[in-house]
């Protein structure tokens, strides 16, 4: 498929072939993804958190680890985490607990992170990718985020603790992937699910979704080899780029045959500018975090009834919805994708399709007009819920269109007004004077007038250039101020030209 | 009224006298400040006395009273805190150089409850660094003296608070008890100390040592005052997830409170009793006989895993401490020593330079018992023994209502006697540690004075009950208190109180 010129490797499907040795290599990839839970307040205190706020303006005794302060679990965080776990098909533990992970660093105020070590709240689950591959999840656990440290040139480290204590879930996959495309597809699907169930906004630019890649390579049929971790990837491009760099790098290192140059267990960082990974620290065995149960927090209980209740409240997930739109509503893959990208839009569409009984029309109007409206800045809305229009309004408009009361240009005008004012379609039709003129007398008079104005066009039509009729239609639309039913005008014009030919 | 007159009264009596108009809050405050001024340089009970703010607060309370407001359960009562309790705007140094100058940015829940009840804070008392110690000698600042003999330890770690109450500088003081840090100094100083059931009093604002063991615990010189403080401080606090979801402690109703007949008192029989000083056993025996005379039944009881309590405690408490004390690294709070200029250099220099030896010893121990490859053999096993010990107690309380033992195996020992022998020091926690591990309420009450050639020294009797049985422990303490023929003895150097 592709050749990596400097390493003498080329790729065949999911295998890498070495030109010099002829060996075929495969990669083994597992992902750890941190997602910020969409809570109002932090995991263990009442501080609100907003990205980009003044440093150290969203802190309190608890999230700065003041002596004597104690954590209290945010119930909303637990519920969102459970929702995410259920949506990812995991099993929610009836009892789980928090542990302390001890290490020294300036952005972790207590010098321990409250996390879940051996009893995570969720086990198992996974995501089936569109490629057909199933990526299994080993576990998901809840933990607090650290603050942010910035090293300055003046030998200072600046610490911003706003992010300290922000709730995260970390989902850990099995090593079920072997290429960059699947890794990106997995994170894309994971992100979509988390956003869909409202567990996370998962905005990668704001660091709300961060990915660590565990990756190793081995010759086909042989045992797995040394695993390397690439930390803190915060875009799809970086995930793909780091894997695409790391596979040939590791293969080349093994192919030297020199044990001194073999890959070693280590943590690497991705340099996005150069598109390469760089060693951050070598691991001397596993770092000793001295995990032990957090004595300040009692074990978490997620009673069966509550979990089942949360399960019943889960929305249908995007992949399932997409499939249903295509098979039972007959939408194109493209439309189904656009409409399911957000939960709100999908709900709006479904209501509209049900009320109007015309799913395809509803899909067209929503994806062409409504979504365009909220993606631009003409309307004061970022998502569909913020527009004053309701599904009923749009279905009514589709009805008017179907009955020929309004033509499509008129309908488009009405829709724009509806999205501004929220007025009903019927009212706007009258207010804007957009009802189509259906009465044959007026239509015929306008057509006759047009034929008189441009007899040469009538002649062209007679000679077989039926398309030329458009010019006449334009004249009719002008005289009718756009209210003439274009379908009928066309019919009448052709009929009148034909009749004049006979006479 | 002479200034000395309010001294020696209980908190209850002081409040009543103030509400009755016998003393103003200002007079009460001044009298106790004067008592501190008189003895503190010798005894070093207080680390800091906030006279000005205490007097200002007293005037406020007097003004409130004049307006007809204010009749909180501790109205006008002078109290002292231990140096590991947070009060917004005040230094909370835990007896450690590493927190010297650390100003707490918030007020502990239990301190707020004291203030809401009308108490007047007089100051902060001395303690072993981070509450690690049994003698007060581990403070980075002053070492409190035993008021019965200033060559002796006052016990620890809540040393200063015990001395303050014993010498009536305050009628009540708060300490914290992790493995006996209130009960043992109460015994050594001849007063009452109560460690409530784990979770009874919120820990929010108590600087952590061993989080699963720490409890705010009051000292008083009457059993009734212990009850009063427990009433004020207990009850669910949403800011402490380990705080029990229960309303505040309710004292027993009078009828119930009198009943001793048929109450079964288990007397701890154990080979460890061999290590108990004979004069201590004699005094405790005398108290038990009084209980028997009042209708209680004595029975011998054994806790099979008792001898594992000390090692278990020193694994669990140090493990938690090693993590709790991780945050003192020079970056956010308290003292910073720059070291070689690197981040880790600063951490190392600060922790090396500003922690005392005992704290370092326990951090090392705790780090070791949690480290990979050893955690299961040490921390894991200790947790299992802890469960066994809990079961021992549960079984014992099937047979008896309370368990009695000496609070400490000896009377107060000489300052410096055990300073170089950590193990000997740890073993003096023999009787107090087990109830801490099991999270049970335990009360130390004065059990008279020994009389031998070295002089008269107080002995403490410890009563341990099932969870939430503080009412029962207080009932026994009160019964013994009221059966005494003379008032509770006061250290001879307090010549002003008679």
Short mmCIF file of N, CA, C and O in Angstrom, two decimals, chain A residues 61-62 64-73 100 102 104-106 108-112 151 155 157 161 288-298, chain B residues 86 102 105-106 198 203-207 211-212 238-242 319-320 322-324 326-329 332-333 341 343 347 351 367 370-372 379:
data_model
loop_
_atom_site.label_atom_id
_atom_site.label_comp_id
_atom_site.label_asym_id
_atom_site.label_seq_id
_atom_site.Cartn_x
_atom_site.Cartn_y
_atom_site.Cartn_z
N UNK A 61 -10.24 25.06 49.19
CA UNK A 61 -9.36 24.26 50.04
C UNK A 61 -9.27 22.79 49.61
O UNK A 61 -8.21 22.18 49.72
N UNK A 62 -10.36 22.23 49.08
CA UNK A 62 -10.34 20.81 48.75
C UNK A 62 -9.48 20.53 47.52
O UNK A 62 -8.57 19.69 47.56
N UNK A 64 -7.21 22.26 46.20
CA UNK A 64 -5.80 22.63 46.33
C UNK A 64 -5.14 21.80 47.43
O UNK A 64 -4.00 22.06 47.80
N UNK A 65 -5.87 20.83 47.96
CA UNK A 65 -5.29 19.90 48.93
C UNK A 65 -4.84 20.55 50.22
O UNK A 65 -3.87 20.12 50.84
N UNK A 66 -5.56 21.58 50.67
CA UNK A 66 -5.17 22.23 51.93
C UNK A 66 -5.21 21.21 53.06
O UNK A 66 -6.09 20.35 53.11
N UNK A 67 -4.25 21.30 53.98
CA UNK A 67 -4.25 20.39 55.12
C UNK A 67 -5.63 20.37 55.79
O UNK A 67 -6.22 21.43 56.03
N UNK A 68 -6.12 19.19 56.10
CA UNK A 68 -7.40 19.06 56.81
C UNK A 68 -8.62 19.01 55.91
O UNK A 68 -9.71 18.69 56.38
N UNK A 69 -8.46 19.33 54.63
CA UNK A 69 -9.64 19.30 53.76
C UNK A 69 -9.92 17.86 53.33
O UNK A 69 -9.03 17.01 53.38
N UNK A 70 -11.15 17.60 52.95
CA UNK A 70 -11.56 16.22 52.62
C UNK A 70 -12.39 16.21 51.34
O UNK A 70 -13.13 17.15 51.06
N UNK A 71 -12.28 15.13 50.57
CA UNK A 71 -13.05 15.02 49.33
C UNK A 71 -14.47 14.52 49.58
O UNK A 71 -14.69 13.71 50.49
N UNK A 72 -15.41 15.02 48.79
CA UNK A 72 -16.78 14.48 48.82
C UNK A 72 -17.16 14.19 47.36
O UNK A 72 -17.06 15.07 46.51
N UNK A 73 -17.57 12.96 47.10
CA UNK A 73 -17.83 12.56 45.71
C UNK A 73 -19.02 13.31 45.12
O UNK A 73 -20.09 13.39 45.73
N UNK A 100 -5.67 5.80 46.36
CA UNK A 100 -4.71 6.89 46.18
C UNK A 100 -3.53 6.40 45.36
O UNK A 100 -2.99 5.33 45.65
N UNK A 102 0.09 7.58 44.70
CA UNK A 102 1.02 8.54 45.29
C UNK A 102 2.20 8.82 44.38
O UNK A 102 2.88 7.90 43.92
N UNK A 104 5.10 12.38 43.46
CA UNK A 104 5.42 13.78 43.75
C UNK A 104 5.46 14.58 42.47
O UNK A 104 6.25 14.29 41.56
N UNK A 105 4.63 15.57 42.37
CA UNK A 105 4.75 16.53 41.28
C UNK A 105 4.03 17.82 41.67
O UNK A 105 3.09 17.79 42.46
N UNK A 106 4.47 18.92 41.08
CA UNK A 106 3.96 20.20 41.57
C UNK A 106 2.53 20.49 41.11
O UNK A 106 1.88 21.37 41.66
N UNK A 108 0.06 18.33 41.26
CA UNK A 108 -0.88 17.46 41.97
C UNK A 108 -0.80 17.83 43.46
O UNK A 108 0.10 17.40 44.17
N UNK A 109 -1.70 18.71 43.90
CA UNK A 109 -1.51 19.41 45.17
C UNK A 109 -1.34 18.49 46.38
O UNK A 109 -0.59 18.81 47.29
N UNK A 110 -2.01 17.36 46.42
CA UNK A 110 -1.91 16.48 47.58
C UNK A 110 -0.73 15.53 47.45
O UNK A 110 -0.43 14.78 48.35
N UNK A 111 -0.10 15.54 46.27
CA UNK A 111 0.91 14.55 45.92
C UNK A 111 0.35 13.13 45.91
O UNK A 111 1.07 12.15 46.07
N UNK A 112 -0.94 13.04 45.79
CA UNK A 112 -1.55 11.78 45.38
C UNK A 112 -2.78 12.12 44.55
O UNK A 112 -3.38 13.17 44.73
N UNK A 151 6.49 25.40 32.40
CA UNK A 151 7.87 25.74 32.75
C UNK A 151 8.26 26.98 31.95
O UNK A 151 8.10 27.02 30.74
N UNK A 155 13.54 29.65 34.63
CA UNK A 155 13.73 28.63 35.65
C UNK A 155 12.61 28.62 36.70
O UNK A 155 12.81 28.29 37.86
N UNK A 157 8.49 27.40 37.46
CA UNK A 157 7.37 26.60 36.99
C UNK A 157 6.11 27.26 37.50
O UNK A 157 5.97 27.50 38.69
N UNK A 161 -4.02 25.57 39.16
CA UNK A 161 -4.76 24.45 39.74
C UNK A 161 -6.24 24.44 39.36
O UNK A 161 -7.01 23.67 39.92
N UNK A 288 6.49 3.00 41.20
CA UNK A 288 5.82 2.56 42.42
C UNK A 288 4.91 3.66 42.95
O UNK A 288 5.37 4.61 43.56
N UNK A 289 3.63 3.53 42.67
CA UNK A 289 2.67 4.56 43.08
C UNK A 289 2.08 4.30 44.46
O UNK A 289 1.25 5.04 44.92
N UNK A 290 2.48 3.23 45.09
CA UNK A 290 2.00 2.90 46.44
C UNK A 290 0.49 3.07 46.57
O UNK A 290 -0.01 3.77 47.44
N UNK A 291 -0.22 2.43 45.66
CA UNK A 291 -1.68 2.48 45.71
C UNK A 291 -2.20 1.93 47.03
O UNK A 291 -1.70 0.93 47.53
N UNK A 292 -3.19 2.56 47.58
CA UNK A 292 -3.94 1.95 48.70
C UNK A 292 -5.32 2.60 48.74
O UNK A 292 -5.52 3.68 48.19
N UNK A 293 -6.28 1.93 49.38
CA UNK A 293 -7.66 2.43 49.35
C UNK A 293 -7.75 3.82 49.99
O UNK A 293 -7.18 4.05 51.06
N UNK A 294 -8.45 4.74 49.34
CA UNK A 294 -8.62 6.10 49.85
C UNK A 294 -9.45 6.07 51.13
O UNK A 294 -10.65 5.74 51.08
N UNK A 295 -8.82 6.36 52.28
CA UNK A 295 -9.58 6.24 53.54
C UNK A 295 -10.61 7.36 53.73
O UNK A 295 -11.49 7.24 54.59
N UNK A 296 -10.51 8.41 52.94
CA UNK A 296 -11.44 9.53 53.12
C UNK A 296 -12.76 9.33 52.37
O UNK A 296 -13.67 10.14 52.52
N UNK A 297 -12.83 8.28 51.53
CA UNK A 297 -14.06 8.06 50.77
C UNK A 297 -14.57 6.64 50.98
O UNK A 297 -13.83 5.69 50.74
N UNK A 298 -15.80 6.50 51.41
CA UNK A 298 -16.35 5.14 51.55
C UNK A 298 -16.50 4.52 50.15
O UNK A 298 -16.52 5.24 49.15
N UNK B 86 -7.84 23.65 61.87
CA UNK B 86 -7.82 24.84 61.03
C UNK B 86 -8.82 25.90 61.46
O UNK B 86 -10.00 25.60 61.67
N UNK B 102 2.08 28.62 58.18
CA UNK B 102 0.95 28.26 57.31
C UNK B 102 -0.35 28.81 57.91
O UNK B 102 -0.72 28.47 59.03
N UNK B 105 -6.76 28.64 55.28
CA UNK B 105 -7.68 29.47 54.51
C UNK B 105 -9.15 29.16 54.80
O UNK B 105 -10.02 29.68 54.13
N UNK B 106 -9.41 28.31 55.75
CA UNK B 106 -10.81 27.96 56.07
C UNK B 106 -10.88 27.48 57.50
O UNK B 106 -9.85 27.20 58.13
N UNK B 198 -15.59 6.36 65.53
CA UNK B 198 -15.08 6.94 64.28
C UNK B 198 -16.25 7.43 63.44
O UNK B 198 -17.20 6.69 63.20
N UNK B 203 -14.18 15.28 60.55
CA UNK B 203 -12.73 15.53 60.52
C UNK B 203 -12.39 16.70 59.61
O UNK B 203 -11.21 17.02 59.42
N UNK B 204 -13.40 17.33 59.00
CA UNK B 204 -13.11 18.40 58.05
C UNK B 204 -12.43 19.56 58.76
O UNK B 204 -13.03 20.22 59.61
N UNK B 205 -11.17 19.76 58.47
CA UNK B 205 -10.40 20.83 59.11
C UNK B 205 -9.45 20.33 60.18
O UNK B 205 -8.74 21.11 60.79
N UNK B 206 -9.43 19.02 60.40
CA UNK B 206 -8.43 18.41 61.27
C UNK B 206 -7.32 17.90 60.35
O UNK B 206 -7.58 17.07 59.48
N UNK B 207 -6.11 18.40 60.51
CA UNK B 207 -5.04 17.99 59.60
C UNK B 207 -4.78 16.49 59.78
O UNK B 207 -4.58 16.02 60.90
N UNK B 211 -5.90 8.78 58.46
CA UNK B 211 -7.28 9.19 58.16
C UNK B 211 -8.35 8.21 58.64
O UNK B 211 -9.45 8.63 58.99
N UNK B 212 -8.03 6.92 58.65
CA UNK B 212 -9.06 5.96 59.05
C UNK B 212 -9.14 5.80 60.55
O UNK B 212 -9.92 5.00 61.06
N UNK B 238 -21.65 17.12 55.84
CA UNK B 238 -21.58 16.75 54.41
C UNK B 238 -20.17 16.89 53.85
O UNK B 238 -19.88 16.35 52.78
N UNK B 239 -19.33 17.63 54.53
CA UNK B 239 -17.99 17.83 53.98
C UNK B 239 -17.02 16.71 54.33
O UNK B 239 -15.88 16.70 53.89
N UNK B 240 -17.46 15.80 55.20
CA UNK B 240 -16.62 14.65 55.55
C UNK B 240 -17.40 13.39 55.19
O UNK B 240 -18.40 13.05 55.83
N UNK B 241 -16.95 12.69 54.15
CA UNK B 241 -17.68 11.51 53.67
C UNK B 241 -17.64 10.35 54.66
O UNK B 241 -18.37 9.39 54.51
N UNK B 242 -16.74 10.42 55.64
CA UNK B 242 -16.69 9.35 56.64
C UNK B 242 -17.48 9.74 57.88
O UNK B 242 -17.50 9.00 58.86
N UNK B 319 1.18 4.03 57.01
CA UNK B 319 0.87 3.98 55.58
C UNK B 319 0.04 5.20 55.20
O UNK B 319 0.35 5.92 54.25
N UNK B 320 -1.01 5.44 55.97
CA UNK B 320 -1.87 6.58 55.66
C UNK B 320 -1.10 7.89 55.83
O UNK B 320 -1.23 8.81 55.02
N UNK B 322 2.09 8.41 55.46
CA UNK B 322 3.09 8.63 54.40
C UNK B 322 2.43 9.30 53.20
O UNK B 322 3.03 10.11 52.50
N UNK B 323 1.16 8.96 52.96
CA UNK B 323 0.42 9.57 51.86
C UNK B 323 -0.10 10.96 52.25
O UNK B 323 0.04 11.93 51.51
N UNK B 324 -0.69 11.04 53.45
CA UNK B 324 -1.24 12.33 53.90
C UNK B 324 -0.19 13.42 53.97
O UNK B 324 -0.48 14.60 53.75
N UNK B 326 2.45 13.61 52.14
CA UNK B 326 3.13 13.80 50.86
C UNK B 326 3.04 15.23 50.38
O UNK B 326 3.94 15.74 49.72
N UNK B 327 1.94 15.89 50.72
CA UNK B 327 1.69 17.23 50.18
C UNK B 327 2.65 18.30 50.72
O UNK B 327 2.73 19.38 50.17
N UNK B 328 3.36 17.99 51.80
CA UNK B 328 4.28 19.00 52.35
C UNK B 328 5.62 18.86 51.64
O UNK B 328 6.48 18.10 52.06
N UNK B 329 5.74 19.55 50.52
CA UNK B 329 6.94 19.40 49.70
C UNK B 329 7.56 20.76 49.35
O UNK B 329 8.46 20.84 48.53
N UNK B 332 3.42 24.17 47.76
CA UNK B 332 2.16 24.89 47.99
C UNK B 332 2.01 25.48 49.38
O UNK B 332 1.55 26.59 49.54
N UNK B 333 2.35 24.70 50.39
CA UNK B 333 2.09 25.18 51.76
C UNK B 333 3.37 25.23 52.57
O UNK B 333 4.27 24.43 52.38
N UNK B 341 17.90 23.61 43.36
CA UNK B 341 17.28 24.43 42.33
C UNK B 341 16.32 23.65 41.44
O UNK B 341 15.50 24.24 40.76
N UNK B 343 13.15 20.80 40.84
CA UNK B 343 11.89 20.55 41.54
C UNK B 343 12.07 19.46 42.59
O UNK B 343 11.72 19.63 43.75
N UNK B 347 11.83 19.44 46.74
CA UNK B 347 11.04 18.49 47.53
C UNK B 347 11.93 17.84 48.60
O UNK B 347 11.58 17.78 49.78
N UNK B 351 11.64 18.47 52.66
CA UNK B 351 11.18 17.38 53.52
C UNK B 351 12.29 16.91 54.46
O UNK B 351 12.05 16.60 55.62
N UNK B 367 5.91 4.33 53.83
CA UNK B 367 6.27 4.19 52.42
C UNK B 367 6.67 2.74 52.14
O UNK B 367 6.27 2.14 51.14
N UNK B 370 3.76 0.20 51.98
CA UNK B 370 2.88 0.34 50.81
C UNK B 370 3.60 0.05 49.50
O UNK B 370 2.99 0.06 48.44
N UNK B 371 4.92 -0.18 49.58
CA UNK B 371 5.66 -0.23 48.32
C UNK B 371 5.41 -1.55 47.60
O UNK B 371 5.08 -2.57 48.20
N UNK B 372 5.57 -1.48 46.28
CA UNK B 372 5.27 -2.63 45.42
C UNK B 372 6.08 -3.84 45.88
O UNK B 372 7.28 -3.73 46.16
N UNK B 379 0.79 -3.97 54.50
CA UNK B 379 -0.47 -3.21 54.58
C UNK B 379 -1.67 -4.14 54.45
O UNK B 379 -2.63 -4.06 55.22
#
